[in-house]
Coordinates of C-alpha atoms and ligand atoms in Angstrom, one line a residue:
X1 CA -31.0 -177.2 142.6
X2 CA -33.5 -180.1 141.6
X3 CA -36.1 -178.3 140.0
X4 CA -38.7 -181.2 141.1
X5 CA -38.0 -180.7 144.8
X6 CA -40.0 -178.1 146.3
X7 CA -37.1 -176.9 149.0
X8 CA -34.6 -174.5 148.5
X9 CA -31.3 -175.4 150.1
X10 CA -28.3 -173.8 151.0
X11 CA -26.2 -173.9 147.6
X12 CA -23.4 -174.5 149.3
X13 CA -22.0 -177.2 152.6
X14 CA -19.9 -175.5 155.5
X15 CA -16.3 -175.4 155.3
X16 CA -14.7 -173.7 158.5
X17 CA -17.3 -172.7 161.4
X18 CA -16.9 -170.3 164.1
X19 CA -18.4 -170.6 167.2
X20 CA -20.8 -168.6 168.3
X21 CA -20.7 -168.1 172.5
X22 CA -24.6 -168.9 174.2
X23 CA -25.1 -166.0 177.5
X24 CA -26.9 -166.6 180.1
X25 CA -30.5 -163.5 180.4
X26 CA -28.3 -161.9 183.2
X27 CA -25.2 -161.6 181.2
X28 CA -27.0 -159.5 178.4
X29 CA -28.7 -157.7 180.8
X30 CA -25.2 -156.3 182.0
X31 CA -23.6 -156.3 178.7
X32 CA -26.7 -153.6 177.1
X33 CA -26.6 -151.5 180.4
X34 CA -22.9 -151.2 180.2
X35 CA -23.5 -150.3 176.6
X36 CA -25.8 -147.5 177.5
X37 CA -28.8 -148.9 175.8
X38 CA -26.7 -148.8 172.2
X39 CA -26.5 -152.3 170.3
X40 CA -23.7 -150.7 168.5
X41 CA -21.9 -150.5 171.8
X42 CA -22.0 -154.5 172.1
X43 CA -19.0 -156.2 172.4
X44 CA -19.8 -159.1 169.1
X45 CA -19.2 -161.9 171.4
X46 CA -22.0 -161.4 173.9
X47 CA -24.3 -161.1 170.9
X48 CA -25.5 -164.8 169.7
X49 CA -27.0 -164.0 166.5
X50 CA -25.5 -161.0 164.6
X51 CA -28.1 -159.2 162.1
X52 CA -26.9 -155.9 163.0
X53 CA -26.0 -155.4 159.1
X54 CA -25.8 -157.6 156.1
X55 CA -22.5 -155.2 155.7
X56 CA -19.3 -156.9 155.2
X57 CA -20.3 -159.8 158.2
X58 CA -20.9 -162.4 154.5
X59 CA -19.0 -165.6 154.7
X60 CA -16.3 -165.9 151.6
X61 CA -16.0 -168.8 149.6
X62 CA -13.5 -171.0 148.9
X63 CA -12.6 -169.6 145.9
X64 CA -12.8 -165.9 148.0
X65 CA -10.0 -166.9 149.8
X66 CA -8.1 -168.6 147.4
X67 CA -8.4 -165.1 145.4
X68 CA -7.2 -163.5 148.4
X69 CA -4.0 -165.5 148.5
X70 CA -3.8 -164.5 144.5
X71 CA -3.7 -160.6 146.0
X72 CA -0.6 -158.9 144.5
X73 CA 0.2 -155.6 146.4
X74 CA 2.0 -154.1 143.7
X75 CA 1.8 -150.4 144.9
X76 CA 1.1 -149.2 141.5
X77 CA -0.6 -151.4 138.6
X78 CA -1.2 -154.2 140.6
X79 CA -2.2 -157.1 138.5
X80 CA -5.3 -157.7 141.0
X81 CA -6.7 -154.2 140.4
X82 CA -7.1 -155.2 136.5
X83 CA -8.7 -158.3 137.9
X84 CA -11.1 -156.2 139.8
X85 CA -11.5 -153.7 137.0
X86 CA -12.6 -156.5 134.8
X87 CA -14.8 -157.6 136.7
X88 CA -16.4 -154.2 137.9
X89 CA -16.8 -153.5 134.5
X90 CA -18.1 -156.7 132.6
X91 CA -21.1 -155.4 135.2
X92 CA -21.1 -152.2 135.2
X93 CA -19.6 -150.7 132.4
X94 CA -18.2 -147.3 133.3
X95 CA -15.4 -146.0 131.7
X96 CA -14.0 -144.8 135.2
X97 CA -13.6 -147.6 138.3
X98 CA -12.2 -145.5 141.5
X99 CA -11.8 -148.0 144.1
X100 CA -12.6 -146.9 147.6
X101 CA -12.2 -148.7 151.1
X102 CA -15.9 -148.7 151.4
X103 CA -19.2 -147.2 150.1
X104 CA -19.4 -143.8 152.1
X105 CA -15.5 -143.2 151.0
X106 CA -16.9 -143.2 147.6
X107 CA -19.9 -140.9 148.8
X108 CA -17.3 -138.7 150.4
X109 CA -15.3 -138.2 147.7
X110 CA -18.5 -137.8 145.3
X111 CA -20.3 -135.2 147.5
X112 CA -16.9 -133.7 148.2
X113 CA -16.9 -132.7 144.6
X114 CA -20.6 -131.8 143.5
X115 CA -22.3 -130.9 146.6
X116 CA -21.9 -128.1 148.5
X117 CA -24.3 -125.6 149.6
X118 CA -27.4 -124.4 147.7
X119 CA -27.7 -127.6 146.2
X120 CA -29.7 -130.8 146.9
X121 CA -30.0 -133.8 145.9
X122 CA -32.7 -136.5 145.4
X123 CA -33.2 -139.9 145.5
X124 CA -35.4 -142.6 145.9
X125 CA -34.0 -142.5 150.2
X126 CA -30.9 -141.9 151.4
X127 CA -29.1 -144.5 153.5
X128 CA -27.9 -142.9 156.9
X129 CA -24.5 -142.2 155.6
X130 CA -25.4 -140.8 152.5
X131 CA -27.8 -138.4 153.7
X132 CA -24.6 -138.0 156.6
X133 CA -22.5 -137.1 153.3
X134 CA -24.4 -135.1 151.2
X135 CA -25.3 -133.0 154.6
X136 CA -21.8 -132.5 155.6
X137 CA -21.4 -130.3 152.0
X138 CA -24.2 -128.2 153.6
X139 CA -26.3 -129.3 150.4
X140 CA -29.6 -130.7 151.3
X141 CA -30.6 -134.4 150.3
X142 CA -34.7 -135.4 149.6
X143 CA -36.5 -138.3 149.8
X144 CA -39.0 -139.5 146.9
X145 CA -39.8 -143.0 147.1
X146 CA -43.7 -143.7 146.1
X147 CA -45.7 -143.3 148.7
X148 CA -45.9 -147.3 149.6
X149 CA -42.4 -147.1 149.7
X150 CA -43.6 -145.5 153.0
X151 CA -46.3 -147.4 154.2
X152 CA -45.2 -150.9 155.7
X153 CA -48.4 -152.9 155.6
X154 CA -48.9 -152.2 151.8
X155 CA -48.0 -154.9 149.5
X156 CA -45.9 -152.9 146.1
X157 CA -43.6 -155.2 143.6
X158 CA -41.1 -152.7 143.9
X159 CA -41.8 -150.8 147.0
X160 CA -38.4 -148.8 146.5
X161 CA -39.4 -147.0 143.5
X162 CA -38.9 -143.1 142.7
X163 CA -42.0 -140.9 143.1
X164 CA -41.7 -139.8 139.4
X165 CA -44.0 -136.9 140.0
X166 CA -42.2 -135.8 143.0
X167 CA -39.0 -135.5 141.2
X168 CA -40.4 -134.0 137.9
X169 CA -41.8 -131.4 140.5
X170 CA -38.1 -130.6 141.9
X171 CA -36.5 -130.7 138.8
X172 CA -38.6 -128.3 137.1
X173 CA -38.1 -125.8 139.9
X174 CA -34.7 -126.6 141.0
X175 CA -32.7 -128.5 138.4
X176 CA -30.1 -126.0 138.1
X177 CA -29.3 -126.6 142.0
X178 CA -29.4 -130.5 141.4
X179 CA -25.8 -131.9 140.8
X180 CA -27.3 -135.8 140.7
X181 CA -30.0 -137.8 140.9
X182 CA -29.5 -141.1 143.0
X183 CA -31.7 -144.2 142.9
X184 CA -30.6 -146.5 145.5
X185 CA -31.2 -150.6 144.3
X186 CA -32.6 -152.0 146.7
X187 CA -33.7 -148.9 149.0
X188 CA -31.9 -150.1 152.7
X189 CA -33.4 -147.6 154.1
X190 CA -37.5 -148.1 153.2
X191 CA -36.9 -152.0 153.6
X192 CA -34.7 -153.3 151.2
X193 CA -37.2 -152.8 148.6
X194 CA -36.3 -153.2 144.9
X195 CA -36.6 -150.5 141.9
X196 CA -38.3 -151.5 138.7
X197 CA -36.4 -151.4 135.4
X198 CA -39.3 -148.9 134.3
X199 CA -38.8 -146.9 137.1
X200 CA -35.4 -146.6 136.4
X201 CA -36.0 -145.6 132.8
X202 CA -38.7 -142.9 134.1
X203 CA -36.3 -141.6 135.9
X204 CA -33.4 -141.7 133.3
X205 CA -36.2 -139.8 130.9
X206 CA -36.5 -137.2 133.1
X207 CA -32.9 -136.5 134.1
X208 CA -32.4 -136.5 130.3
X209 CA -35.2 -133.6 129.8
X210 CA -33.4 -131.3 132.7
X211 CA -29.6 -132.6 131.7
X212 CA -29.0 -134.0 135.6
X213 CA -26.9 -137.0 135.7
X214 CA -28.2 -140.1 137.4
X215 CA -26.6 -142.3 140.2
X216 CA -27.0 -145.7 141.0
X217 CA -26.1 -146.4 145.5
X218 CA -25.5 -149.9 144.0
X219 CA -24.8 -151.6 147.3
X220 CA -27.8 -154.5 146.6
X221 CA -27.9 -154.4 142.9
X222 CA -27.9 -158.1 142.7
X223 CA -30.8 -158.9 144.9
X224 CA -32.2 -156.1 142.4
X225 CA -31.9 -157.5 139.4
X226 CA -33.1 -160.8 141.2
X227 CA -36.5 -159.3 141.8
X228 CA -36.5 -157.8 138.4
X229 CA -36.2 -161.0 137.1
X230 CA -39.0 -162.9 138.8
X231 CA -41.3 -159.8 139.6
X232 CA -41.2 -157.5 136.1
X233 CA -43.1 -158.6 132.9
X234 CA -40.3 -158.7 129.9
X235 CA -37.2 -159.7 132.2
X236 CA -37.9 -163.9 133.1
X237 CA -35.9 -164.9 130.5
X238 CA -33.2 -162.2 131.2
X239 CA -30.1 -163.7 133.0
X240 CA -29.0 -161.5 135.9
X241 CA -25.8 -159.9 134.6
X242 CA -28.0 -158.5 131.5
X243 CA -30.3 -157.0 133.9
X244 CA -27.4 -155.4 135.8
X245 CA -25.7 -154.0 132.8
X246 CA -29.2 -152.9 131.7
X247 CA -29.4 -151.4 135.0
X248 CA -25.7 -149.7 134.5
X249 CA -26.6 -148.7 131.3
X250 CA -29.8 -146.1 132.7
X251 CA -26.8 -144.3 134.8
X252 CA -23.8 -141.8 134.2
X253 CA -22.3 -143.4 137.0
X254 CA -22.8 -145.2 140.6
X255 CA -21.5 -145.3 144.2
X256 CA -20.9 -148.6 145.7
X257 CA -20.5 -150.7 148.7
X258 CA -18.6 -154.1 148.0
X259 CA -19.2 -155.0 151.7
X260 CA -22.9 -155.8 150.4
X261 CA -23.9 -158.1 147.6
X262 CA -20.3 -158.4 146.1
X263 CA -19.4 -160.6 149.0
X264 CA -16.3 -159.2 150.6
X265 CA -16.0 -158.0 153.9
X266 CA -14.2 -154.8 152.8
X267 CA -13.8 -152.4 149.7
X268 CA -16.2 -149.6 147.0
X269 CA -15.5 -148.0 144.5
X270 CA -17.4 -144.9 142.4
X271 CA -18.0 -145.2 139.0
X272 CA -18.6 -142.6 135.8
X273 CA -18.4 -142.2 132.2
X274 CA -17.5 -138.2 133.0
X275 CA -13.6 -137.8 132.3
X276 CA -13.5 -134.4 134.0
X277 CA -15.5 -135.2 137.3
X278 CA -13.2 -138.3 137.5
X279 CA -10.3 -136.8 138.0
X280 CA -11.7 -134.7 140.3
X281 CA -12.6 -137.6 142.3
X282 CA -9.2 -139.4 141.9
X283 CA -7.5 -136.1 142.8
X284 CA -9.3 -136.8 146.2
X285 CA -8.7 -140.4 146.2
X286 CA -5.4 -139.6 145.9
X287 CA -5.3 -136.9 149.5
X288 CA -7.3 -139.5 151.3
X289 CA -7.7 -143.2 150.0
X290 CA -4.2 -143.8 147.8
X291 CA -3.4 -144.3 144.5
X292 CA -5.8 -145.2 141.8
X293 CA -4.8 -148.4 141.5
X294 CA -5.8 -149.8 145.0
X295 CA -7.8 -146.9 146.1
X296 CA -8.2 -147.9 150.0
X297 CA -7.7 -151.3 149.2
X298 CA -5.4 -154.1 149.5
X299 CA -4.8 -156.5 146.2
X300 CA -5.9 -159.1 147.9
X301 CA -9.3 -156.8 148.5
X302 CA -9.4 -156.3 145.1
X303 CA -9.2 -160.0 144.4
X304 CA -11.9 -161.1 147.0
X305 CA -14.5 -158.7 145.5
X306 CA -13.8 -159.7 141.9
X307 CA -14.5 -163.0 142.7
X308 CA -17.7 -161.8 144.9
X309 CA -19.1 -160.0 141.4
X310 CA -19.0 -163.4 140.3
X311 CA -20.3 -165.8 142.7
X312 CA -23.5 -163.1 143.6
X313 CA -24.9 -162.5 140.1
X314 CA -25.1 -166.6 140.2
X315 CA -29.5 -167.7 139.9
X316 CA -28.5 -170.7 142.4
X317 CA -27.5 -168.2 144.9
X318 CA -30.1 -165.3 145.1
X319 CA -32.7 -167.8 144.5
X320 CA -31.4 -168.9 148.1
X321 CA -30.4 -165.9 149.5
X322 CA -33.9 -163.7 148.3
X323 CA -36.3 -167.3 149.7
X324 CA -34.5 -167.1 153.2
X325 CA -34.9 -164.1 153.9
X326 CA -38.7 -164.1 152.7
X327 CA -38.7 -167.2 155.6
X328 CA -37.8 -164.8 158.1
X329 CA -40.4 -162.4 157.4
X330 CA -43.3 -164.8 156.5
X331 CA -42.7 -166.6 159.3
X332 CA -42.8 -163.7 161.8
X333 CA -45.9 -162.4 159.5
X334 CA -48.1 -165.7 160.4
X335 CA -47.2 -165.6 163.7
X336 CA -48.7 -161.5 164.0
X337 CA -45.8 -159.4 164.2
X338 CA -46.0 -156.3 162.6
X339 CA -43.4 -156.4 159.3
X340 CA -42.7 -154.2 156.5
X341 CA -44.0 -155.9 153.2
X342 CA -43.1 -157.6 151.4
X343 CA -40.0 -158.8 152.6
X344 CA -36.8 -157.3 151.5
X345 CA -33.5 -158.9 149.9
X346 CA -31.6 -158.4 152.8
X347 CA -33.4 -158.0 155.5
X348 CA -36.7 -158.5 157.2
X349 CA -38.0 -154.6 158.9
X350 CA -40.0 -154.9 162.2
X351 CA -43.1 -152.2 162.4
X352 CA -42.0 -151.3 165.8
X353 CA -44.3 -148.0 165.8
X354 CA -47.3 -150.6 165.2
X355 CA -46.2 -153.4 167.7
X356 CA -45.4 -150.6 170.4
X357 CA -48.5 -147.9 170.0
X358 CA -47.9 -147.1 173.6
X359 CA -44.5 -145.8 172.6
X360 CA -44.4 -142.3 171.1
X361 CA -42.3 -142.1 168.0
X362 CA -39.6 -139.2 170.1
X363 CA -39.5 -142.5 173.3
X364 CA -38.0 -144.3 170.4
X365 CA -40.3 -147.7 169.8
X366 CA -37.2 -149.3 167.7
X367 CA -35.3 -148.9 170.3
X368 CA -37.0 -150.4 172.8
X369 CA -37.8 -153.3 170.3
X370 CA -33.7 -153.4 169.0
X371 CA -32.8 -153.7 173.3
X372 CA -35.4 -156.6 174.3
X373 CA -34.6 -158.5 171.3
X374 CA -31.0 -158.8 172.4
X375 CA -31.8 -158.9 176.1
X376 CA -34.7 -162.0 175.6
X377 CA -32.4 -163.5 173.1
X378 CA -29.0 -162.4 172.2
X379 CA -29.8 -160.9 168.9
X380 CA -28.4 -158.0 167.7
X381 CA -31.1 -155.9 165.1
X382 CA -30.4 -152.3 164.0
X383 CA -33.0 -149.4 164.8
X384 CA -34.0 -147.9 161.7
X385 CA -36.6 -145.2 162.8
X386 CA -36.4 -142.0 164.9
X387 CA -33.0 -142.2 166.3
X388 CA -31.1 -142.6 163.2
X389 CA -32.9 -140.3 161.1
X390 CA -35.2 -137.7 163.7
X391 CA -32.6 -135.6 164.4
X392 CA -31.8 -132.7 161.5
X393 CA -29.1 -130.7 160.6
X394 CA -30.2 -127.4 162.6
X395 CA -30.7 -129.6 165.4
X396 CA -34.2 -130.0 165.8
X397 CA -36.3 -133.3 166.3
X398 CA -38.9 -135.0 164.8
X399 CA -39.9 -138.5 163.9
X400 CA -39.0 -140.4 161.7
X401 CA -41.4 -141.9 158.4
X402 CA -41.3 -145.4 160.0
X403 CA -39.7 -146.7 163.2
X404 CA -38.0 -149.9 162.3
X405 CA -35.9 -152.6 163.5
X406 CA -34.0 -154.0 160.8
X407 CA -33.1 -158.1 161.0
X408 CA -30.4 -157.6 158.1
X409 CA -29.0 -161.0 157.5
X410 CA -25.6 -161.7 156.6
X411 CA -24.9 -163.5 153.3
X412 CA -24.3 -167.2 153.6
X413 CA -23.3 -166.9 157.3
X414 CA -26.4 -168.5 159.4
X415 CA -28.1 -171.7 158.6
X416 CA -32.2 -172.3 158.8
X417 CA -32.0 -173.3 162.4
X418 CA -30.2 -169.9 163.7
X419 CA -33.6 -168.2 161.5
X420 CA -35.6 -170.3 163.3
X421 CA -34.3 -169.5 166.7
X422 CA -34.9 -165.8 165.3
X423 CA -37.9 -166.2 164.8
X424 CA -39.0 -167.9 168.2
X425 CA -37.4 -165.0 170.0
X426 CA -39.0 -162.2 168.3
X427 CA -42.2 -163.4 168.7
X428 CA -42.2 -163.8 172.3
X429 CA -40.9 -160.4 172.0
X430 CA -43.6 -159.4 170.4
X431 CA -46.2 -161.5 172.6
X432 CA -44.9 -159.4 175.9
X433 CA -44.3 -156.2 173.8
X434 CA -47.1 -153.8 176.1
X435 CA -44.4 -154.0 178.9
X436 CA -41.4 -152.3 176.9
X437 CA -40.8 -149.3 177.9
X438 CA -39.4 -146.2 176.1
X439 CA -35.9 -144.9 175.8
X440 CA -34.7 -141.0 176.3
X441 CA -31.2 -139.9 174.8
X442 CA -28.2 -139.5 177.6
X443 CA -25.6 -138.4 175.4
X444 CA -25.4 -138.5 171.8
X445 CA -22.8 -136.7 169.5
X446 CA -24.1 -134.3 166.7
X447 CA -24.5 -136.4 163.5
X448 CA -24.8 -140.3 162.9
X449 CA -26.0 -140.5 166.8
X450 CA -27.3 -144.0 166.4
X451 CA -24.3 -145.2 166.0
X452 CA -22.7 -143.7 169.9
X453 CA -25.5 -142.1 171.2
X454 CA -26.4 -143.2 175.2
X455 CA -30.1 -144.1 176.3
X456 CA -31.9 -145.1 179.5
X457 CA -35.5 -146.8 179.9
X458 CA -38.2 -144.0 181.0
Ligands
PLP501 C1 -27.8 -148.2 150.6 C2 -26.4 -148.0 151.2 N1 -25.6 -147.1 150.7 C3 -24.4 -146.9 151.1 C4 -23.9 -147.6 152.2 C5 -22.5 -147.4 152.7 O1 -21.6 -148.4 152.5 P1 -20.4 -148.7 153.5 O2 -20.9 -149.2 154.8 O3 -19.5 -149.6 152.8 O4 -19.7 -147.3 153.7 C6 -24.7 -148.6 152.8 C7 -24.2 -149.4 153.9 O5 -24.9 -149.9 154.7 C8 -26.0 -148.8 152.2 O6 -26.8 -149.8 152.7

């Protein structure tokens, strides 16, 4: 866009809308009581604006949908998997590409062959369903992001970084036990915070010293590599497919989630240079995701993503995408509400332990902040905090690091004034947040209970 203008647009006009349904404060009342208390439990079209996830809720382009009337669904060699394969690997060059119908199919089938118990394995922080995974092999999965990854007020460049102490510490005990390392780009889970490139060689040296292989959770590398780009010394002049392969090129291999920066609304794949642990994992694919070829995928997929990959490594594009959701969180930030900082690529993370003190961490503050934001104003967040990761394995409780809300905001799908709207609500929100009350758990199943689970106000 003009450089000489200071603001930066939308790089792209609307082409089909859909509409979005306004409720009245009585109908979302009834709608989150019928729902038990769970945003999850919503039915979409009493919610106004959806920032539940930034996960496969992205609007396509044009040229998305003209790729998916491309799709060929060859069973077997389908001429849109070596589009996809093309264009997986002129990013990431691995020699193996397994696609998968989403990220956690990948993780499955990963974990599924290295974990087990015994064994753990780090990373910078696990999203919910890749802890969910690695757990489910009875194999034990650590946390080391630097300790401002776990601080929200503190301002880091790359706030998602490994603690490379922390991990030297574990591999020098337990490498032997350590199948992988991961490094998630951007860490989801500690606000959407990038990984420097020297962070990612740190940790590449040290996996080399204890012969671990390293793991990219790819899901955001885009908005990664954008914040490499303007917030590391050394990568300015960089374009933001060389700092992606650079990125590719620090890791044996890497689990991903096309539903996030690639732009589709479906498909994953997991990647590796290893021969023998790939056909391993395609032996799997095989029993539960299909042929290697399509993996859980339609051609058509296949086609949408490839054309994703190209249209989200683009400068126009994640300069818009990272400056509007920095508006979000700036905005809410001058107006006093507690924020993680800085802001994320994908999403802006409410401090709802600081802006609800009077709610103990086990009465679930992000919660109670996740319910009135939809009941004042039809918006759908995500609780990131205490009920999605307090409850462990041998089925005790405790809180979480942080209890967030997560505003997560879908690529290319809401324009300024939908933000804006955002941003009134959750500041009235905040402005009456002393009133909120607590939530206890009704009825919640035993793993991934934020996603079912049943509250009431206390
Ligand atoms: C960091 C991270 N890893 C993995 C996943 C899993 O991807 P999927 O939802 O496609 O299974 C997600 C999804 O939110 C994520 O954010």
């Amino acid at each position: 866009m003009p450089a000489e203008f200071r603001t930066i647009i939308e790089p792209f006009r609307i082409h089909s809308v859909e509409p979005l349904r306004i409720t009245t404060p009585e109908e979302r009342h009834a709608a989150i009581v019928a729902a038990g208390y769970n945003l999850f439990n919503l039915h979409a079209d009493d919610v106004l604006i959806d920032l539940l996830t930034d996960s496969g809720t992205g609007a396509m382009s044009r040229d998305q949908w003209a790729a998916v009337q491309h799709g060929d669904e060859s069973y077997a060699g389908s001429p849109s998997w070596y589009l996809f394969l093309d264009a997986v690997q002129d990013l990431f060059p691995f020699s193996h590409v397994i696609p998968t119908h989403q990220g956690r199919a990948a993780e499955k089938i990963l974990f599924s062959a290295i974990g087990g118990p015994g064994k753990i394995v780090p990373n910078n922080t696990h999203f919910d369903n890749t802890r969910a995974n690695v757990e489910y092999t009875r194999a034990e999965a650590v946390d080391l992001v630097i300790a401002e990854g776990r601080q929200p007020s503190i301002e880091h460049p790359f706030k998602g970084n490994m603690d490379l102490a922390a991990l030297e510490t574990l591999l020098a005990e337990r490498s032997a036990d350590v199948p992988v390392v991961f490094v998630t780009v951007t860490n989801n889970s500690g606000g959407g915070q990038p990984v420097s490139m020297e962070n990612l060689r740190g940790v590449r040296a040290l996996c080399d010293r204890h012969d671990v292989p390293l793991f990219l959770d790819a899901c955001r590398f885009a908005e990664n590599a954008w914040f490499v780009h303007t917030r590391e010394p050394g990568y300015v002049d960089r374009s933001i497919p060389d700092i992606v392969r650079e990125m590719a090129s620090l890791a044996d291999g890497m689990t991903m989630s096309a539903k996030k920066d690639p732009l589709a609304n479906i498909g994953g794949w997991l990647a590796m240079h290893d021969d023998a642990l790939a056909e391993r994992c395609r032996n799997l694919l095989i029993l539960t995701e299909g042929f290697p070829t399509y993996g859980g995928l339609a051609g058509r997929d296949l086609e949408a993503i490839a054309q994703g990959l190209k249209e989200c490594v683009h400068p126009d594009y994640l300069r818009y995408r990272i400056r509007s959701t920095a508006y979000l969180g700036e905005a809410l930030e001058r107006a006093g509400v507690p924020v993680v900082k800085p802001t994320g690529g994908h999403a802006v993370y409410l401090d709802a332990r600081a802006l609800l003190p009077h709610i103990p961490p086990l009465r679930y503050p992000g919660q109670a902040l996740a319910v009135a934001l939809y009941e004042t104003g039809g918006i759908r967040g995500c609780e990131i905090g205490t009920v999605m990761f307090g409850l462990h394995p041998d089925g005790t409780e405790q809180p979480a690091a942080m209890d967030l809300v997560r505003l997560a905001i879908p690529r290319r799908t809401y324009t300024q004034s939908h933000i804006d709207y955002a941003i009134e609500v959750v500041t009235s929100v905040a402005e009456g947040a002393a009133g909120l009350p607590g939530y206890r758990i009704v009825e919640a199943p035993p793993a991934l209970r934020h996603f079912t689970a049943r509250f009431e106000p206390i």
